[in-house]
Coordinates of N, CA and C and ligand atoms in Angstrom, one line a residue:
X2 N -21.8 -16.4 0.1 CA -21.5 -15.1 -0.5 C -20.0 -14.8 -0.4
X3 N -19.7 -14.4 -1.7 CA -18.1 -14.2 -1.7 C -17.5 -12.7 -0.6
X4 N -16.9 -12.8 0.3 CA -16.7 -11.5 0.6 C -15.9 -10.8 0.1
X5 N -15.9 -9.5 0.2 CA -14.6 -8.3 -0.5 C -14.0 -7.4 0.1
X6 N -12.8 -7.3 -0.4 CA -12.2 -6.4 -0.4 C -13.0 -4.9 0.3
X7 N -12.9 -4.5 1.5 CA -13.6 -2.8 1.8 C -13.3 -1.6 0.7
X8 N -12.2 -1.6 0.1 CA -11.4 -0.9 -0.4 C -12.0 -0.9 -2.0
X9 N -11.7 -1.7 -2.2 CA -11.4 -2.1 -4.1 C -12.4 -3.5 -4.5
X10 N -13.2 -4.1 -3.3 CA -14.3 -4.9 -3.6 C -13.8 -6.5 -4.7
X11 N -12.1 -6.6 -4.5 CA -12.0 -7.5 -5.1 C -12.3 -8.4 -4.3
X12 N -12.4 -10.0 -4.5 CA -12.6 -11.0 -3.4 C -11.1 -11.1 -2.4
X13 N -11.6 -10.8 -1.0 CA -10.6 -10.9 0.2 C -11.6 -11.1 1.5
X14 N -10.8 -11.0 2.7 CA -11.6 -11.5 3.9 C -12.4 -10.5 4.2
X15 N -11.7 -9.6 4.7 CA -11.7 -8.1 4.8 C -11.0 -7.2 4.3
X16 N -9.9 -7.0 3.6 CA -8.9 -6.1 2.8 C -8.2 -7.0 2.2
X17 N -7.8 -6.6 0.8 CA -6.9 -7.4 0.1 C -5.7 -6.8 0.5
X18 N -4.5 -7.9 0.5 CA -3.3 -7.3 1.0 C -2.5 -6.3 -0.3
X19 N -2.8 -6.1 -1.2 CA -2.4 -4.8 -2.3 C -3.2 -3.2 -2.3
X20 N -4.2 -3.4 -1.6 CA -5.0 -2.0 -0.9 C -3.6 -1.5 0.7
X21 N -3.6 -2.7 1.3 CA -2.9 -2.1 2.5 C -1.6 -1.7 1.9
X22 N -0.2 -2.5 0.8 CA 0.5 -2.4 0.5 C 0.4 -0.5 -0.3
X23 N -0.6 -0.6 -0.7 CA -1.1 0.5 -1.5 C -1.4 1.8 -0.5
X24 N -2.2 1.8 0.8 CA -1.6 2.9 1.3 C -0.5 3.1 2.0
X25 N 0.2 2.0 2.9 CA 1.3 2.1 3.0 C 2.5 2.8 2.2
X26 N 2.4 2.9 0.4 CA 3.0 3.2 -0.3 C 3.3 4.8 -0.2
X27 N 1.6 5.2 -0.3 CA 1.6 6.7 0.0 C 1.7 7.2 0.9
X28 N 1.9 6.4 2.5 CA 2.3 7.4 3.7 C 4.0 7.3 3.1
X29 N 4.3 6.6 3.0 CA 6.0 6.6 2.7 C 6.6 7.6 1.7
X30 N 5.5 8.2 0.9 CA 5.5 8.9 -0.4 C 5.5 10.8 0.6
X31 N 4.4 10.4 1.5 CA 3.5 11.8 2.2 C 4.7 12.6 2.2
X32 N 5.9 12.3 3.5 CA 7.2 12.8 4.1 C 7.8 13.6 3.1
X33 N 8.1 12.4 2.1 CA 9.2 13.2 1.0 C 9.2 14.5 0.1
X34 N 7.5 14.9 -0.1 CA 7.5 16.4 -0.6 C 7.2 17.4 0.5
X35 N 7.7 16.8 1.8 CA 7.4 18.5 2.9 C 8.7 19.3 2.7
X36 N 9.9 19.0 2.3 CA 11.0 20.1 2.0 C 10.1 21.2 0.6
X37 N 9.7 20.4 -0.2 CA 9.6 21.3 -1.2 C 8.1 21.9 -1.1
X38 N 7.4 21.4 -0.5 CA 5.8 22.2 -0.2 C 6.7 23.3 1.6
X39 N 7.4 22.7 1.5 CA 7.7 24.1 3.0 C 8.9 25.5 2.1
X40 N 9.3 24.6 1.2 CA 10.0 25.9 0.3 C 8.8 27.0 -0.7
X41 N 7.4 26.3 -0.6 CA 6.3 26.6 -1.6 C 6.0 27.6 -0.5
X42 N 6.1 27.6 0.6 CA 4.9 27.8 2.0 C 5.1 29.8 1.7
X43 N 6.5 30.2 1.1 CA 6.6 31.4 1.2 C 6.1 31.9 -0.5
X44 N 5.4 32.9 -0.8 CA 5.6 32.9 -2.5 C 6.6 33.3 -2.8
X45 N 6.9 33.4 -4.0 CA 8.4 33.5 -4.9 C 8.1 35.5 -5.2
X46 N 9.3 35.7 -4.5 CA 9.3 37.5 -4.2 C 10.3 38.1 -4.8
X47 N 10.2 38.9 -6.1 CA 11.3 39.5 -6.7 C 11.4 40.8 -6.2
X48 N 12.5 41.6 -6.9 CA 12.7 42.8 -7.2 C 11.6 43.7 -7.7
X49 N 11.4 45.3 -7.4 CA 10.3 45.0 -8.3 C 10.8 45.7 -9.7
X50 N 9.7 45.4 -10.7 CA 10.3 45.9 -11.9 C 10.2 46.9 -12.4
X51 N 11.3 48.0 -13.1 CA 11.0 49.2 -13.8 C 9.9 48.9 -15.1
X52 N 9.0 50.2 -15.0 CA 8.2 50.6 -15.1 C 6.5 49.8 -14.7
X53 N 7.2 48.6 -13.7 CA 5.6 48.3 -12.7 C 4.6 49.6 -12.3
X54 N 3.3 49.1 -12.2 CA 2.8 49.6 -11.7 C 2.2 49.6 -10.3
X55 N 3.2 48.7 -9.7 CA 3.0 48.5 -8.6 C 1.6 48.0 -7.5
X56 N 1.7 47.3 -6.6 CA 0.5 47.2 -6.0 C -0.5 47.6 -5.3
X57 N -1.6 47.4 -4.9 CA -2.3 48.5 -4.3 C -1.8 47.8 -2.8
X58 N -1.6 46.8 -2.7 CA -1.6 45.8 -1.1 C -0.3 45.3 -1.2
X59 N 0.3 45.1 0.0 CA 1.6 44.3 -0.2 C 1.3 42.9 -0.4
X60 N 2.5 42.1 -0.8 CA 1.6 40.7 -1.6 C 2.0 40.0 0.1
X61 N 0.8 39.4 -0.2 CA 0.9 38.3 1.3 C 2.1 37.8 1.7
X62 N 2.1 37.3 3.0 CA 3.8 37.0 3.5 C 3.7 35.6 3.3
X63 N 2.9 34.3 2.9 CA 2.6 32.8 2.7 C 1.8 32.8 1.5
X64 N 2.1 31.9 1.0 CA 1.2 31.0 -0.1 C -0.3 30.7 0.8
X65 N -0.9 31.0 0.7 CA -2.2 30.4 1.7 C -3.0 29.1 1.1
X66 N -2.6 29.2 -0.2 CA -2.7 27.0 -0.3 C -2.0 26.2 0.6
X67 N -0.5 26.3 0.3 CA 0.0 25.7 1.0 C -0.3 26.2 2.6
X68 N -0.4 27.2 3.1 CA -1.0 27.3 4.4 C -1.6 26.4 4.9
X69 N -3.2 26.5 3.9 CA -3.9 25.4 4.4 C -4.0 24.2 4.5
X70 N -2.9 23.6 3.9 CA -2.5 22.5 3.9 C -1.3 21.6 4.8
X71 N -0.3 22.8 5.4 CA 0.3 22.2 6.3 C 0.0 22.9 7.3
X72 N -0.8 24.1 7.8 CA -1.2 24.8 9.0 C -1.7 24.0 10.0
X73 N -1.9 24.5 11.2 CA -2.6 23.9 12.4 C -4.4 23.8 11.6
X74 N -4.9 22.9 12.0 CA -6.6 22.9 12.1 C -6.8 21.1 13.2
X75 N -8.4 21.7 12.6 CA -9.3 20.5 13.0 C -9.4 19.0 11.9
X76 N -9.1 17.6 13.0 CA -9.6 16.7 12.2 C -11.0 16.4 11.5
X77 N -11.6 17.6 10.8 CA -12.5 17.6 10.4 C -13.0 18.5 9.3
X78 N -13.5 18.6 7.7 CA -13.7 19.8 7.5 C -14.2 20.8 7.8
X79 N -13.7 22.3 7.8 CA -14.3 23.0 8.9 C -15.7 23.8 8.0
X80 N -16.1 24.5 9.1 CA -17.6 25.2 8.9 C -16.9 26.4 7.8
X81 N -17.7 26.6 6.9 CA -17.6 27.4 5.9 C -18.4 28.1 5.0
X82 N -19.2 29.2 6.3 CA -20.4 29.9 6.3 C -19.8 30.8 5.4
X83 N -18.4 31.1 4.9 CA -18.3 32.7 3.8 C -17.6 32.0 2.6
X84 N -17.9 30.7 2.9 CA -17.2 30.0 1.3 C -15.5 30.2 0.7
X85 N -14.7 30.5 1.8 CA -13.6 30.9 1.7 C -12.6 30.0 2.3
X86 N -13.3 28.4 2.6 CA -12.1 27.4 3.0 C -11.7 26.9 1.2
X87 N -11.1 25.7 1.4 CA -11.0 25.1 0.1 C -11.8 23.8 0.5
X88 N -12.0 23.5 1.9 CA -13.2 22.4 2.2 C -12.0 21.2 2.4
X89 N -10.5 21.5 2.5 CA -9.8 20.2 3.3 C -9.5 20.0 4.3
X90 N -8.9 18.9 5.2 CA -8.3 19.1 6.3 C -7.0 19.4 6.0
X91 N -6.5 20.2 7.0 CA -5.0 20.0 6.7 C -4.2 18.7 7.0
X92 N -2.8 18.7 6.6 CA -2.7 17.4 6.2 C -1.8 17.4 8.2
X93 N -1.7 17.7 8.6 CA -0.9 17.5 9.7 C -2.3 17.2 10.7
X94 N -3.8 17.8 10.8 CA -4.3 17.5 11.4 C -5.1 16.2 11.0
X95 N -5.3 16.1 9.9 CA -5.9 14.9 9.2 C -5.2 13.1 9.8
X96 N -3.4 13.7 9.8 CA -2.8 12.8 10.0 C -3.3 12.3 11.6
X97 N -3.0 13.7 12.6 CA -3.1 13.1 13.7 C -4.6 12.7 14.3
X98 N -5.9 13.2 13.8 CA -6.5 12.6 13.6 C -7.0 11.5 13.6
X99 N -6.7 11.1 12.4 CA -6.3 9.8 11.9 C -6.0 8.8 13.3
X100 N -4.5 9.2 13.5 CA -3.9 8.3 14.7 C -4.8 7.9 15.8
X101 N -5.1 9.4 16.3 CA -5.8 9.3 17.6 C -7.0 8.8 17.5
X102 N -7.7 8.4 16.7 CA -8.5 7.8 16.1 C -8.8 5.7 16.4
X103 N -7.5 5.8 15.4 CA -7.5 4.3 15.4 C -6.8 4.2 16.9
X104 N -5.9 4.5 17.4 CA -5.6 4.4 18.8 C -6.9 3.9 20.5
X105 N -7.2 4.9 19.6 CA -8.5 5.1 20.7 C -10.0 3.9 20.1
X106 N -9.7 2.7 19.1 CA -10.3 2.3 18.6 C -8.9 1.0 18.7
X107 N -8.0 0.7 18.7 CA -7.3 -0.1 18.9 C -7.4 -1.0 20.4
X108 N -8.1 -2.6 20.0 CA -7.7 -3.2 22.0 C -6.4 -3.1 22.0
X109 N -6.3 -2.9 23.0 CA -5.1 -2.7 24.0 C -4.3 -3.7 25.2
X110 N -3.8 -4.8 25.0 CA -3.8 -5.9 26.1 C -3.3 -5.8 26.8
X111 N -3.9 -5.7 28.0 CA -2.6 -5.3 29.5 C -3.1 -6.6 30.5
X112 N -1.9 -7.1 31.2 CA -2.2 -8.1 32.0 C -1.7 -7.3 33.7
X113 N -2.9 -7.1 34.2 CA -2.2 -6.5 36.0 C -1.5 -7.6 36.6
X114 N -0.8 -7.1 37.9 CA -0.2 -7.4 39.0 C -1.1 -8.9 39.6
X115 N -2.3 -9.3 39.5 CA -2.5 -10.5 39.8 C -2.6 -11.3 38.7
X116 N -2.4 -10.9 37.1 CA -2.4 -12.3 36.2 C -3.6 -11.9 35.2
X117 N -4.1 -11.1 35.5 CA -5.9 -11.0 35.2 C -6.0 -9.8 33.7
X118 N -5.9 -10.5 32.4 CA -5.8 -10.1 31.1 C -6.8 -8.6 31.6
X119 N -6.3 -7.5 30.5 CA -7.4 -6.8 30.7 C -7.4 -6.1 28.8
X120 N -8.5 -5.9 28.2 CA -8.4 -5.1 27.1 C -9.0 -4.3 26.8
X121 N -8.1 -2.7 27.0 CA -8.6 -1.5 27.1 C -8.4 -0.8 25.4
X122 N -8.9 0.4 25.6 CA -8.9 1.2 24.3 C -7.3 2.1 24.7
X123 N -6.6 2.6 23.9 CA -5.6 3.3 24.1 C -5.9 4.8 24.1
X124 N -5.4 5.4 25.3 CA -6.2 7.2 24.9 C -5.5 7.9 24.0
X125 N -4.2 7.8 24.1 CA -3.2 8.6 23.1 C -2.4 7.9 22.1
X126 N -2.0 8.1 20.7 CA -1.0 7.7 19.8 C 0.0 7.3 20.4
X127 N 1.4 6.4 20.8 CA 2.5 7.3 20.9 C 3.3 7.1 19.4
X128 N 4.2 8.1 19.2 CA 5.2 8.0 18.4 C 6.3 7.8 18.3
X129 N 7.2 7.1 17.9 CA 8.8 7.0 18.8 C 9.5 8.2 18.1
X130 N 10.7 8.4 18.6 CA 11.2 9.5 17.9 C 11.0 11.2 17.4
X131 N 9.5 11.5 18.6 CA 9.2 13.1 18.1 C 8.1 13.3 16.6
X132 N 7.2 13.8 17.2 CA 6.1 13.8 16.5 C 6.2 14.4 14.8
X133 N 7.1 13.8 14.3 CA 7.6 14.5 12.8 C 6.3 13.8 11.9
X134 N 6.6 14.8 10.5 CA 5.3 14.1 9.9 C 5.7 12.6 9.3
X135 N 7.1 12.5 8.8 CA 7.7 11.0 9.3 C 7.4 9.8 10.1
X136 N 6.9 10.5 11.4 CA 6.6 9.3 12.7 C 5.4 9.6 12.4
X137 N 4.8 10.1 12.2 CA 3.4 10.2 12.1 C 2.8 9.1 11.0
X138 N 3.3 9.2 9.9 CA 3.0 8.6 8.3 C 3.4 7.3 8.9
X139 N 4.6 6.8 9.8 CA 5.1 5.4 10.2 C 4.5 5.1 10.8
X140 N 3.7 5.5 11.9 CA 2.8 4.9 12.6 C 1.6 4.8 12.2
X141 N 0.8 5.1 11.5 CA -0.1 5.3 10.4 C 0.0 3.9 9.8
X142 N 1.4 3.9 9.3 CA 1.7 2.7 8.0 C 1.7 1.2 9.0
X143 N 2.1 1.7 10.1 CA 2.1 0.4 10.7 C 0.9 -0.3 11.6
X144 N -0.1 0.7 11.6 CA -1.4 0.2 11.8 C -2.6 0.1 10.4
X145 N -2.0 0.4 9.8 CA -2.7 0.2 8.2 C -3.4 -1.3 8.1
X146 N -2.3 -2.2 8.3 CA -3.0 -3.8 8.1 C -4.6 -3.5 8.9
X147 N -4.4 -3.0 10.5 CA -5.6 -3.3 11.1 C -6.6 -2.2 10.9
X148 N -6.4 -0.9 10.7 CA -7.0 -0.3 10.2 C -8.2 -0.3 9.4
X149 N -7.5 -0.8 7.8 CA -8.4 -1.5 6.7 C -9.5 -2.2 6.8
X150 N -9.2 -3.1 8.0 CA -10.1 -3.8 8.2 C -11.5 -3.7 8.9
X151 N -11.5 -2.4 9.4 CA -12.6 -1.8 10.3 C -13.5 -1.3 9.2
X152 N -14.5 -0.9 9.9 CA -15.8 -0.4 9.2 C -15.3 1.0 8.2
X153 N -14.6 2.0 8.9 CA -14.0 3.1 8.6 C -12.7 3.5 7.8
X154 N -12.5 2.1 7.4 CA -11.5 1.9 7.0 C -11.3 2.1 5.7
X155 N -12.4 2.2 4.5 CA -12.4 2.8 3.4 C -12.3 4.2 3.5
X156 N -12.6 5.0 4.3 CA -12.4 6.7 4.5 C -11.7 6.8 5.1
X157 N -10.6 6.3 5.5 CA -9.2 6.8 6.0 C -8.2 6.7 4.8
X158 N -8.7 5.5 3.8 CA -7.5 5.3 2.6 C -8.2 6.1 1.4
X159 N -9.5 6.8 1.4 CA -9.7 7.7 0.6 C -9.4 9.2 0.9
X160 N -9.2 9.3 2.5 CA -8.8 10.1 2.6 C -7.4 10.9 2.1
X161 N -6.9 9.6 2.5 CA -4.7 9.9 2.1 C -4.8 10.3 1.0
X162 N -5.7 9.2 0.2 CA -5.8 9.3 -1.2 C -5.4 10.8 -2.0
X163 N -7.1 11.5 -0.8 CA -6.8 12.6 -1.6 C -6.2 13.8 -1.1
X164 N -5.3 13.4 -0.1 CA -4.4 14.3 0.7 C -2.9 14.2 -0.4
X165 N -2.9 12.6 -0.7 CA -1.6 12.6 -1.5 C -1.8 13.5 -2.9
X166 N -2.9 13.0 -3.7 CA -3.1 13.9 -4.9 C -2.8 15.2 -5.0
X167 N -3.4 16.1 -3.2 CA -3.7 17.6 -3.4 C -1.9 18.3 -3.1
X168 N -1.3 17.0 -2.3 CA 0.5 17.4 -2.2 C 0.7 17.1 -3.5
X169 N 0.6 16.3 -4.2 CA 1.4 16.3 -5.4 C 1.3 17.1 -6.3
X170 N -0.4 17.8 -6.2 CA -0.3 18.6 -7.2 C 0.3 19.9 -6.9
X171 N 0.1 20.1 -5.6 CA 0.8 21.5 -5.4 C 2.5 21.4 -4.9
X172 N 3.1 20.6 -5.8 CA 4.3 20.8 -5.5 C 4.7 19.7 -7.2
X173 N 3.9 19.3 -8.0 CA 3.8 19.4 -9.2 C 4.6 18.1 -9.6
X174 N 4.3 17.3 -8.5 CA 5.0 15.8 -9.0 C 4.4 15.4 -9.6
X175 N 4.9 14.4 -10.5 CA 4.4 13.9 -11.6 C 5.1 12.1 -10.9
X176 N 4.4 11.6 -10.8 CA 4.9 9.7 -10.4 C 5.5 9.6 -11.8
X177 N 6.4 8.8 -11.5 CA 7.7 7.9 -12.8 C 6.9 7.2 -13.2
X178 N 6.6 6.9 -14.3 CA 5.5 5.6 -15.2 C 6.5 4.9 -15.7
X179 N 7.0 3.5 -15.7 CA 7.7 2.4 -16.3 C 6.7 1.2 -17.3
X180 N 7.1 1.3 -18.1 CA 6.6 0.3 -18.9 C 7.8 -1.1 -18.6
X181 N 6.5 -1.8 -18.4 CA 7.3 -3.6 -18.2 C 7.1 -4.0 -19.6
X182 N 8.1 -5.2 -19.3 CA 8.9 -5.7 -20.7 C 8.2 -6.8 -20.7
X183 N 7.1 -7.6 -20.1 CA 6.3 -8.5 -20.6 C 4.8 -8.1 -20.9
X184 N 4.6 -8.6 -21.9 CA 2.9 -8.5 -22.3 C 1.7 -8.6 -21.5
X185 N 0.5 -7.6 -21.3 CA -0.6 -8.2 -20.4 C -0.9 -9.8 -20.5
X186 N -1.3 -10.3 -19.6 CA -1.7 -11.5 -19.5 C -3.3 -11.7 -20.0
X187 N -3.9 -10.6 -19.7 CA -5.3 -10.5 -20.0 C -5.5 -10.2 -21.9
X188 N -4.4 -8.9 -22.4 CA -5.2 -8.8 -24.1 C -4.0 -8.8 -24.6
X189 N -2.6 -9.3 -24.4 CA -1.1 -9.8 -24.6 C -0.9 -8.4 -25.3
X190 N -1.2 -7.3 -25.3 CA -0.6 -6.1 -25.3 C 0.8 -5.3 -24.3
X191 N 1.9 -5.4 -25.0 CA 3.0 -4.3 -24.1 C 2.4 -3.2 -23.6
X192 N 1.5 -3.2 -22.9 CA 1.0 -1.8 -22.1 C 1.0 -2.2 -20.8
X193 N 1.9 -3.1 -20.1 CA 1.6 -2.4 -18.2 C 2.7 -1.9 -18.1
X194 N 2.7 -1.3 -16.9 CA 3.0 0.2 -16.5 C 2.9 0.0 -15.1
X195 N 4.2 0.6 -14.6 CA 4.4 0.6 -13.5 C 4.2 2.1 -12.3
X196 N 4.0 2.6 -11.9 CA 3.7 4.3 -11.7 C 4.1 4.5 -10.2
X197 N 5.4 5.0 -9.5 CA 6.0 5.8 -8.9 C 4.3 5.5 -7.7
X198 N 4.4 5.3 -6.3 CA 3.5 5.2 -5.6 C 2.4 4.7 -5.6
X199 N 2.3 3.9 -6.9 CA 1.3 2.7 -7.2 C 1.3 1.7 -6.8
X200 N 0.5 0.9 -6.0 CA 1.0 -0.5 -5.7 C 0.7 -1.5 -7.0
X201 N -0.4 -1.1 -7.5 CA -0.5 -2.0 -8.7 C 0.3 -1.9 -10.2
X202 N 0.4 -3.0 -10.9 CA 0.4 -2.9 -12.3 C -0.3 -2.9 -13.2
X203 N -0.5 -1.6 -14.5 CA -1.6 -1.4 -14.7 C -1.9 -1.8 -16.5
X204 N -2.3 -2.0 -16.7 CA -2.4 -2.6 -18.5 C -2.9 -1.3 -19.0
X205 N -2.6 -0.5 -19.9 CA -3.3 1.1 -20.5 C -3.8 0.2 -21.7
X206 N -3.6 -0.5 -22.3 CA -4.7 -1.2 -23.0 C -6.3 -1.6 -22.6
X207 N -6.2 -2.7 -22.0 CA -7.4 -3.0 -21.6 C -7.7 -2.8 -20.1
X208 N -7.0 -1.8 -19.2 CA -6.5 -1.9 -17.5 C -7.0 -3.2 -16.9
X209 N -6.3 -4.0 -17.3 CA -5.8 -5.3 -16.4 C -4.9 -4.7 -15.9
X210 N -5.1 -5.5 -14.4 CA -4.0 -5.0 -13.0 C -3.7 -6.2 -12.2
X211 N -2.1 -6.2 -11.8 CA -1.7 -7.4 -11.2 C -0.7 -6.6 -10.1
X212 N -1.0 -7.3 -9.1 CA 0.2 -7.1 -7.9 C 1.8 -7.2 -8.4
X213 N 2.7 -6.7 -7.8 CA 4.1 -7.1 -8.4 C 4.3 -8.2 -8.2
X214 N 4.1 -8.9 -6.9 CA 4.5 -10.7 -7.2 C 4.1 -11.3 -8.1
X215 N 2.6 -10.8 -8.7 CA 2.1 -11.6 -10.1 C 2.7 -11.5 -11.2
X216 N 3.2 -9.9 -11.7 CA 4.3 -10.1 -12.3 C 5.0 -10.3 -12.8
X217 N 5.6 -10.0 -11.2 CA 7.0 -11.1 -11.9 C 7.3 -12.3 -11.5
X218 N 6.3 -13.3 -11.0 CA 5.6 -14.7 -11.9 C 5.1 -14.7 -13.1
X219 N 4.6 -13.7 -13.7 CA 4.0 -13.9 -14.6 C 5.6 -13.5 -15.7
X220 N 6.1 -12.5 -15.4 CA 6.9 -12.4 -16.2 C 8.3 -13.8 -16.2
X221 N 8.7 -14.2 -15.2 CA 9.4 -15.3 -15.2 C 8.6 -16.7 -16.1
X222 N 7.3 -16.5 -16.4 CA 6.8 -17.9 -16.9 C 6.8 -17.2 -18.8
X223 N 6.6 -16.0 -18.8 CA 6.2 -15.9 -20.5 C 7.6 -15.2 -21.2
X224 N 8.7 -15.1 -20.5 CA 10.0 -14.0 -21.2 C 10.6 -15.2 -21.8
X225 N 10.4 -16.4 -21.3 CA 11.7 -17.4 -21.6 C 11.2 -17.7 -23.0
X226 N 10.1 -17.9 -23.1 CA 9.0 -18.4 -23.9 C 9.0 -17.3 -25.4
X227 N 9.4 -16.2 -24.6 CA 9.0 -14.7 -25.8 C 10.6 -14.6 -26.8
X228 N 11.5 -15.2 -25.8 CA 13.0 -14.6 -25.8 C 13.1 -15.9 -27.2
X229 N 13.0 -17.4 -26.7 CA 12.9 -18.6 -27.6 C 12.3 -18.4 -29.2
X230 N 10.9 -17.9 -29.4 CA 10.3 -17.1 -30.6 C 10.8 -16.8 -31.4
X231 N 11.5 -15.4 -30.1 CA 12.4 -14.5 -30.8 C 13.7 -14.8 -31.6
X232 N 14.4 -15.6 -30.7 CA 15.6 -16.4 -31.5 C 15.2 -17.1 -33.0
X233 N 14.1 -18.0 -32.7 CA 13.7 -19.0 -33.7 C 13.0 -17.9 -35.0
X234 N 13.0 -16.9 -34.9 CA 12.2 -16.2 -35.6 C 13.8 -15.6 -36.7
X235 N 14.4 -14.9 -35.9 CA 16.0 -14.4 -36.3 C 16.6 -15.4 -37.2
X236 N 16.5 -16.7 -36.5 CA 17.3 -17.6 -37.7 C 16.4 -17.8 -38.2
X237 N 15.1 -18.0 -38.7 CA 14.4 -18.1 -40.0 C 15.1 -16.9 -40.9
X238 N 15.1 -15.7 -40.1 CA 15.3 -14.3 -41.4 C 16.1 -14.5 -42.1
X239 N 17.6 -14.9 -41.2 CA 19.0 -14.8 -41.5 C 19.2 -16.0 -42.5
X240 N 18.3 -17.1 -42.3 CA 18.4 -18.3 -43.6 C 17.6 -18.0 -44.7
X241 N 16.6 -17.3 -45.0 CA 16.1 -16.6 -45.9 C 17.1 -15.8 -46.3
X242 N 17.6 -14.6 -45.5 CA 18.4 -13.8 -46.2 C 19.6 -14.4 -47.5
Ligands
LIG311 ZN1 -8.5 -4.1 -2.1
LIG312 ZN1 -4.2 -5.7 -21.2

């Protein structure tokens, strides 16, 4: 029986190496909108305006989306007997979570004072450089390879998944989409597409998808070939003309 991919079920041992490249992508992505989700954290407070009718309450002193999203909580969704969570973790306890998780699930190889291997579980994360959500996302990314590979390993990369989505939307990123200059290899349509935190490349014709090394092998084997055509096609016109 062929094995697969935990992730994305294509054929691999345990994880295809474009799933790990792939959350790696988005812890690297996570860091870069906390300036603008911590500028979100306060609402936008004017003057007030002549002839308002003013409020009955003062308006809250935080955005309480963003609250709940970068606030203290539990690695876990919490209990929500009056229906008034949004049902996420926040992303700072999700993260550490996370860590202390695989940590404590990571062997650990220590050899004692007489020679004698020993392999323990590790009780704490550490982080180098102060617990920023930077070291946090890096240490994350750098146990990813082994991560993937465990049982739990698909709900840690669905998780990010949808931690990255709920940051981007509340701070309204939109990923860069690049269209590549060579044709799918699967329906020879100019539709892949390259997308700002995607590891893959994607065909919007038929979604064929190829890693960027395939790419650009594949693009190094069919441009020379497309470029040749192209010439030979020009001097037909121009001797007609
Ligand atoms: Zn995969
Ligand atoms: Zn295609």
């Amino acid at each position: 029986m062929t094995s697969r991919c935990c992730v994305c079920s294509r054929p691999a041992a345990d994880v295809c190496e474009p799933c790990v490249h792939q959350l790696q992508a988005w812890l690297a992505e996570l860091p870069t909108h906390l300036p603008m989700l911590r500028s979100l954290l306060r609402p936008a407070a004017g003057p007030p305006r002549r002839g308002s009718t003013g409020r009955a309450h003062a308006p809250l002193p935080v955005d309480l989306r963003v609250l709940d999203l970068l606030g203290p909580g539990q690695p876990l969704p919490p209990d929500d007997p009056y229906g008034d969570q949004d049902g996420h973790v926040p992303a700072g306890a999700l993260r550490y979570g996370w860590a202390r998780y695989i940590a404590s699930e990571f062997p650990a190889v220590r050899r004692d004072r007489y020679g004698t291997v020993h392999i323990e579980r590790c009780e704490e994360p550490l982080v180098r450089g102060g617990a920023t959500v930077a070291a946090w996302c890096a240490w994350l990314s750098a146990y990813a390879p082994y991560a993937l590979t465990q049982p739990w390993g698909s709900e840690l990369y669905r998780q990010l998944e949808d931690l990255l989505r709920r940051v981007r939307r509340m701070v309204g990123a939109v990923p860069q989409r690049t269209t590549k200059d060579a044709p799918c290899p699967s329906c020879a349509a100019f539709a892949l597409v390259a997308t700002d935190g995607e590891w893959w490349i994607r065909c919007e014709a038929c979604g064929h998808e190829m890693a960027p090394e395939d790419y650009d092998e594949h693009r190094a084997r069919v441009m020379p070939q497309l470029a040749a055509v192209a010439v030979h096609l020009l001097a037909r016109a121009s001797a007609a003309a």
